[in-house]
Short mmCIF file of C-alpha atoms in Angstrom, two decimals:
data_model
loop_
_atom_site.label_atom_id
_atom_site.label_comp_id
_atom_site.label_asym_id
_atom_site.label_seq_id
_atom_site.Cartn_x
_atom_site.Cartn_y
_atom_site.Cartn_z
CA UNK A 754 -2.27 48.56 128.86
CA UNK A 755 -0.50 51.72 128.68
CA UNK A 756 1.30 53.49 126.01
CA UNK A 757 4.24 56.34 126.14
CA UNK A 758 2.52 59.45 125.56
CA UNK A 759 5.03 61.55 124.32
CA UNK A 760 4.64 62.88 121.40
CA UNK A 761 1.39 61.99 120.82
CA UNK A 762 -1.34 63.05 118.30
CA UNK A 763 -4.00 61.52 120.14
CA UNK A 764 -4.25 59.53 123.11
CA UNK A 765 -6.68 57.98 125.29
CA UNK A 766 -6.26 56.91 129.10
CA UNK A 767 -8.41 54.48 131.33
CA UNK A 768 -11.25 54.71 128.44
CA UNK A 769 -14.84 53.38 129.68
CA UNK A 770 -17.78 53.73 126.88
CA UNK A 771 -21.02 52.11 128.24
CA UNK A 772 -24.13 51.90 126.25
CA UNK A 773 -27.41 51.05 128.23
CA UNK A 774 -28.65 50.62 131.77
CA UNK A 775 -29.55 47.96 134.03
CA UNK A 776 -29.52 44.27 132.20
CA UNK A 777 -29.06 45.54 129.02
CA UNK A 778 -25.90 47.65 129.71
CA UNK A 779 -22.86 46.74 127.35
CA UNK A 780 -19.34 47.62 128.43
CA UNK A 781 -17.93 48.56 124.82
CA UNK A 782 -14.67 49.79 125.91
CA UNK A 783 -13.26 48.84 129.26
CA UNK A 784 -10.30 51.31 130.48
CA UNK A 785 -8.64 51.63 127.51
CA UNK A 786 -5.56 53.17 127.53
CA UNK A 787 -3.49 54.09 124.15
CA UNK A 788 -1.49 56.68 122.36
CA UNK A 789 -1.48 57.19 118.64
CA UNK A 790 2.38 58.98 117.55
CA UNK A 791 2.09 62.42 115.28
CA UNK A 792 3.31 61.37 111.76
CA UNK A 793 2.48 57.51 112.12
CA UNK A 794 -0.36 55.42 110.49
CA UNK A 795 -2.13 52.94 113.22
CA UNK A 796 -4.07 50.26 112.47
CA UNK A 797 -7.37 49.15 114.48
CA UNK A 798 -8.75 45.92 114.63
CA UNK A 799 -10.69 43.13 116.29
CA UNK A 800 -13.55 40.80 115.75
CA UNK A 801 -16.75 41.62 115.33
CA UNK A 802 -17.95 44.01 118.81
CA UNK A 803 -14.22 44.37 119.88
CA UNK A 804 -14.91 48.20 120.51
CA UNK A 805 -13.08 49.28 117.41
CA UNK A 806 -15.33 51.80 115.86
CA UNK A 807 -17.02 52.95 118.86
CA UNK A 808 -12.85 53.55 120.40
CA UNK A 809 -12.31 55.68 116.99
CA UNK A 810 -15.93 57.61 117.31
CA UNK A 811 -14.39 58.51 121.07
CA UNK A 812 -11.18 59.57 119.74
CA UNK A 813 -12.36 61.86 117.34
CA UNK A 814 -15.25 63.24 119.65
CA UNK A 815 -17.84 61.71 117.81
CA UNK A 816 -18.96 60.04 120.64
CA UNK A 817 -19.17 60.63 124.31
CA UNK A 818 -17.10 59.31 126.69
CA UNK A 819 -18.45 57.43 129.71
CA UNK A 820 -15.36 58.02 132.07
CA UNK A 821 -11.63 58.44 131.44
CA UNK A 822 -9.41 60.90 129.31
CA UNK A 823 -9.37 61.80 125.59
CA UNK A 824 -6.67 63.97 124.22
CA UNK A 825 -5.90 65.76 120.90
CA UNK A 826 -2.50 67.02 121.02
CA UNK A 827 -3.35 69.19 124.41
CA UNK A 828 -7.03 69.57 124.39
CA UNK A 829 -9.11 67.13 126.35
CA UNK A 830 -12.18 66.16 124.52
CA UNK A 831 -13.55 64.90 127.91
CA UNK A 832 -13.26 68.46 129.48
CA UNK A 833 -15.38 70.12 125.84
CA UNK A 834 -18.81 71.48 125.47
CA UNK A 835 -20.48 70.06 122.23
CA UNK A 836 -20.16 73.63 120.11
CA UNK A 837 -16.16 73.12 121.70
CA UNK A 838 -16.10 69.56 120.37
CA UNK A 839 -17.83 71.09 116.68
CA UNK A 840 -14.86 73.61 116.42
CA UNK A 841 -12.25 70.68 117.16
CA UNK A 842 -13.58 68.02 114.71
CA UNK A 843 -13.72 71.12 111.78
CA UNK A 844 -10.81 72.53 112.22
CA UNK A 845 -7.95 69.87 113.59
CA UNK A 846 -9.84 66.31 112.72
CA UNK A 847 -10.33 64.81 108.79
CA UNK A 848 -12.50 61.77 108.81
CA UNK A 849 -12.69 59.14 106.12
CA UNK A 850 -15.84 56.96 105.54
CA UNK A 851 -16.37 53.95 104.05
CA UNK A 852 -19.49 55.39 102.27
CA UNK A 853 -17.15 58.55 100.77
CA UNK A 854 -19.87 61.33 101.93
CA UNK A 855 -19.18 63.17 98.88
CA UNK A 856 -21.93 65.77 98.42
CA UNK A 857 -23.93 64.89 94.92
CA UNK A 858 -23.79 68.75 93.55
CA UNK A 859 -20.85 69.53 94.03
CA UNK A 860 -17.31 68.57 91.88
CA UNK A 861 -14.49 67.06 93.13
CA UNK A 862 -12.61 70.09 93.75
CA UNK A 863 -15.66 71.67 95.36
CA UNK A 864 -15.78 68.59 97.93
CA UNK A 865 -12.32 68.71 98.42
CA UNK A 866 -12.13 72.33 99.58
CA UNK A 867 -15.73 72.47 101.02
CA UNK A 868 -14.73 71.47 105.14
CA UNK A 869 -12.47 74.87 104.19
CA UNK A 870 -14.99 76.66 103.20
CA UNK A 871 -17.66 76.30 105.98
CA UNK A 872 -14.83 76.51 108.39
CA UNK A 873 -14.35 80.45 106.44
CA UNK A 874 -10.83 79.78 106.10
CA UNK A 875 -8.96 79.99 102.15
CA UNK A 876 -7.23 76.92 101.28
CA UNK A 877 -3.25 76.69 100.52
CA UNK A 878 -3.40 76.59 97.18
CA UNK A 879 0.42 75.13 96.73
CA UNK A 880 -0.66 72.51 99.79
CA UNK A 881 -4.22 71.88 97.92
CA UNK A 882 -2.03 71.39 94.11
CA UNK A 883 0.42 68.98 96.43
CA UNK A 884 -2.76 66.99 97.56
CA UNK A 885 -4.28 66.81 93.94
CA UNK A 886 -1.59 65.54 92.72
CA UNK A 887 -0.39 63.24 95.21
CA UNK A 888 -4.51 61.33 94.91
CA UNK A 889 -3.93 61.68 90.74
CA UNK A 890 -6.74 63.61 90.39
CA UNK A 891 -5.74 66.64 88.49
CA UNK A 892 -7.25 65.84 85.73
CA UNK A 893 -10.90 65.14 87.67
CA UNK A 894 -11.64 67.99 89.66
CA UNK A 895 -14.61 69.33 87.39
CA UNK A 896 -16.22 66.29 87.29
CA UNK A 897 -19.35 65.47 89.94
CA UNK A 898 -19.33 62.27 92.38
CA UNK A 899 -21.85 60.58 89.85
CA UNK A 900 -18.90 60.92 87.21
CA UNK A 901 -16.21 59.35 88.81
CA UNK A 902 -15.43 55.60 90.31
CA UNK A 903 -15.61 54.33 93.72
CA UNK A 904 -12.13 54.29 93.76
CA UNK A 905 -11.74 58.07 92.43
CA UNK A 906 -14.51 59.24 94.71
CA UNK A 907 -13.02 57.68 97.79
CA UNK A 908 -9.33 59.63 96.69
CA UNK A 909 -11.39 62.84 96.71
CA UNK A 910 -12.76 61.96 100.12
CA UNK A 911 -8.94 61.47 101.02
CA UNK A 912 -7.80 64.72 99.77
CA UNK A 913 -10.69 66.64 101.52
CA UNK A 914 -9.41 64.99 104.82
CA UNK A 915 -6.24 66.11 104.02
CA UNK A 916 -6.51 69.41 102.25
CA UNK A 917 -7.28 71.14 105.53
CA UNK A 918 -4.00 69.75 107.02
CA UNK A 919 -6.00 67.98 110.52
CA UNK A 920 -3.78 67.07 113.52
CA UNK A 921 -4.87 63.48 112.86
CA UNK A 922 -7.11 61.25 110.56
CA UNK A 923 -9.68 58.94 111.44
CA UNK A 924 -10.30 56.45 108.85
CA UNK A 925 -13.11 53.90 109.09
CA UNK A 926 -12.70 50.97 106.66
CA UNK A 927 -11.81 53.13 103.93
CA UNK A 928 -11.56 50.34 101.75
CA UNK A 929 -14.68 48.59 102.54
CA UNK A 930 -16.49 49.35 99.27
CA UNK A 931 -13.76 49.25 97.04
CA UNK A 932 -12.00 46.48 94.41
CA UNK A 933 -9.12 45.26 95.74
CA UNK A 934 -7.02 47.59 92.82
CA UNK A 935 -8.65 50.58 93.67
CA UNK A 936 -8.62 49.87 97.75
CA UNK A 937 -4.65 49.39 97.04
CA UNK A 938 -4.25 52.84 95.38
CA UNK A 939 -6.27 54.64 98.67
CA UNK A 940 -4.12 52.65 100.99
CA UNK A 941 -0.71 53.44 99.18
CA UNK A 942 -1.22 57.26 99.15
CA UNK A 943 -2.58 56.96 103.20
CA UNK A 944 0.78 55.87 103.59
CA UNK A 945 2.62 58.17 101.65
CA UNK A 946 0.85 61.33 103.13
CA UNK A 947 2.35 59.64 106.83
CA UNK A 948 5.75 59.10 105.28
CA UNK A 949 5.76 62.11 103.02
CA UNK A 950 3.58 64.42 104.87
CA UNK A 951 4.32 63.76 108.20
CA UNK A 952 0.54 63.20 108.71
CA UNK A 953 -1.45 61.05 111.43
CA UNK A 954 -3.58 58.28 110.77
CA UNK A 955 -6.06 56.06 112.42
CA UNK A 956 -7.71 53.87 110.60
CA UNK A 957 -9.99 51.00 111.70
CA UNK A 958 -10.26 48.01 109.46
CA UNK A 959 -11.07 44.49 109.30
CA UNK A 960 -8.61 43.37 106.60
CA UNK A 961 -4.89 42.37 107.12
CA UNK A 962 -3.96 43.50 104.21
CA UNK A 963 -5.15 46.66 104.51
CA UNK A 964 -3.59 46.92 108.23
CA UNK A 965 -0.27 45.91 106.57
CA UNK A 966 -0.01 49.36 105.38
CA UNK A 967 -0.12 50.78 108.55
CA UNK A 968 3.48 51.47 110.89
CA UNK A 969 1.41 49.60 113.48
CA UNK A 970 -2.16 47.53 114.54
CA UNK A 971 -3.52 47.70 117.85
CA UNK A 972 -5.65 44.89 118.66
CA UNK A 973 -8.97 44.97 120.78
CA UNK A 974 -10.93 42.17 121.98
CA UNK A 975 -13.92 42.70 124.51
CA UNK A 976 -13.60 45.97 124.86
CA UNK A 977 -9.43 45.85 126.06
CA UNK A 978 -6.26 46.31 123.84
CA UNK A 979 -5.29 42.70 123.76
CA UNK A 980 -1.88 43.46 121.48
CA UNK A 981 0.07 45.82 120.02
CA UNK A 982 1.68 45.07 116.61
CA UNK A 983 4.54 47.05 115.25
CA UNK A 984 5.88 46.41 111.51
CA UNK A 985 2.81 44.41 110.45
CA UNK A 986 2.75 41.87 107.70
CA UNK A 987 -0.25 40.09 106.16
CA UNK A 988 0.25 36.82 107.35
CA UNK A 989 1.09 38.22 110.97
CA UNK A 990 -2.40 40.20 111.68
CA UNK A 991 -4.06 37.16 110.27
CA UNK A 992 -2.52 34.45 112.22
CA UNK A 993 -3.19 37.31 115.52
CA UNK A 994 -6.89 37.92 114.29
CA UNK A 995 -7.62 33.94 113.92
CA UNK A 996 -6.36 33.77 117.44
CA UNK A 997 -8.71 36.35 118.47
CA UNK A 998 -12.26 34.89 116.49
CA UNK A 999 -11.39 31.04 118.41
CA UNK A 1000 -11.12 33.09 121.66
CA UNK A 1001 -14.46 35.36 121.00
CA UNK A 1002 -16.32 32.20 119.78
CA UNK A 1003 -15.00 29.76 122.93
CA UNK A 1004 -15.98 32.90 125.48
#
């Protein structure tokens, strides 16, 4: 499958990730080819071993690549040395986890401005207010992780993505430890920093309602994008990911 590049934030083209030798080699991605549009919010997703996370790690240079072409904006992860590939992820990636990685000591402000800090660089402070606000956590940003709620912590984790302003962010199930209030509240202000912000998004998830937020879901199965969903609604990723477990479970 191949997607108009133009204007893209990220892309990837004829993406092969292989993991093991001999017998026990597994083909996670299989000439993947996709483009991800600066300013939109993209959903991943797929049934269990689709390739989804290991297609993000690749994207964002946390992984290697076993042949094919990996892009951010201009620079070609493939073509990177690893201290290269360090520089790119600090300074024009944000990542989102599912487990927060908030650092313990450290308040909310602190871990908002900290990928700044290593990085030596002094944070926008109208930019930084803008994000604060936007995640409603003004009145939070002395208090430690241990202090807060999953919900509030995983906000914090969103602003430090964004505080830094990254070409793109990779989000993997951001949601996955949250209620389904609090998960509601992250997802809404992903969206508004696309809409508002102009900022990129890539998020891999497993829930349709969380993909719903998205401008778009990209659908892997085996390794291949299998479908390409713009406008997504609830009950239309559902019906596309039942489709997908009856064809993974009669393969």
């Amino acid at each position: 499958m191949t997607t108009a590049t133009q204007g893209a934030a990220v892309r990837a083209t004829d993406l092969v990730k292989v993991y093991g030798s001999g017998e026990m080699q597994v083909r996670a991605l299989d000439g993947v080819s996709v483009a991800f549009g600066t300013g939109h919010y993209t959903a991943i997703m797929g049934p269990s071993g689709s390739g989804k996370s290991t297609l993000m790690h690749c994207l964002a240079g946390l992984d290697t690549i076993t042949a094919g072409e990996v892009y951010v904006g201009e620079a070609g992860l493939h073509k990177m040395s690893d201290k290269q590939l360090t520089r790119l992820r600090r300074d024009r990636v944000g990542f989102i986890f599912q487990q927060f990685n908030l650092v313990p000591t450290l308040t909310a402000l602190e871990n908002i401005t900290l990928p700044l800090d290593i990085a030596g660089r002094k944070p926008d402070k109208e930019w930084l207010s803008m994000v604060v606000k936007t995640v409603g956590l003004a009145d939070r940003l002395k208090h430690r992780p241990t202090e807060l709620s999953g919900g509030q912590q995983q906000r914090v984790a969103c602003a430090r993505a964004l505080a830094a302003r990254p070409d793109v962010i990779f989000a993997d199930e951001p949601t996955g430890n949250l209620d389904s209030r609090s998960g509601a509240e992250v997802l809404g202000f992903l969206r508004r920093s696309v809409h508002e912000f102009g900022q990129t998004i890539v998020m891999v998830t497993h829930d349709p309602a969380a993909a719903s937020y998205a401008d778009r879901v990209v659908f892997l199965a085996d390794g291949r994008i299998v479908d390409d969903m713009p406008n997504p609604t609830p009950d239309r990723v559902l019906d596309r990911m039942k489709s997908l477990d009856t064809i993974a479970l009669g393969a």
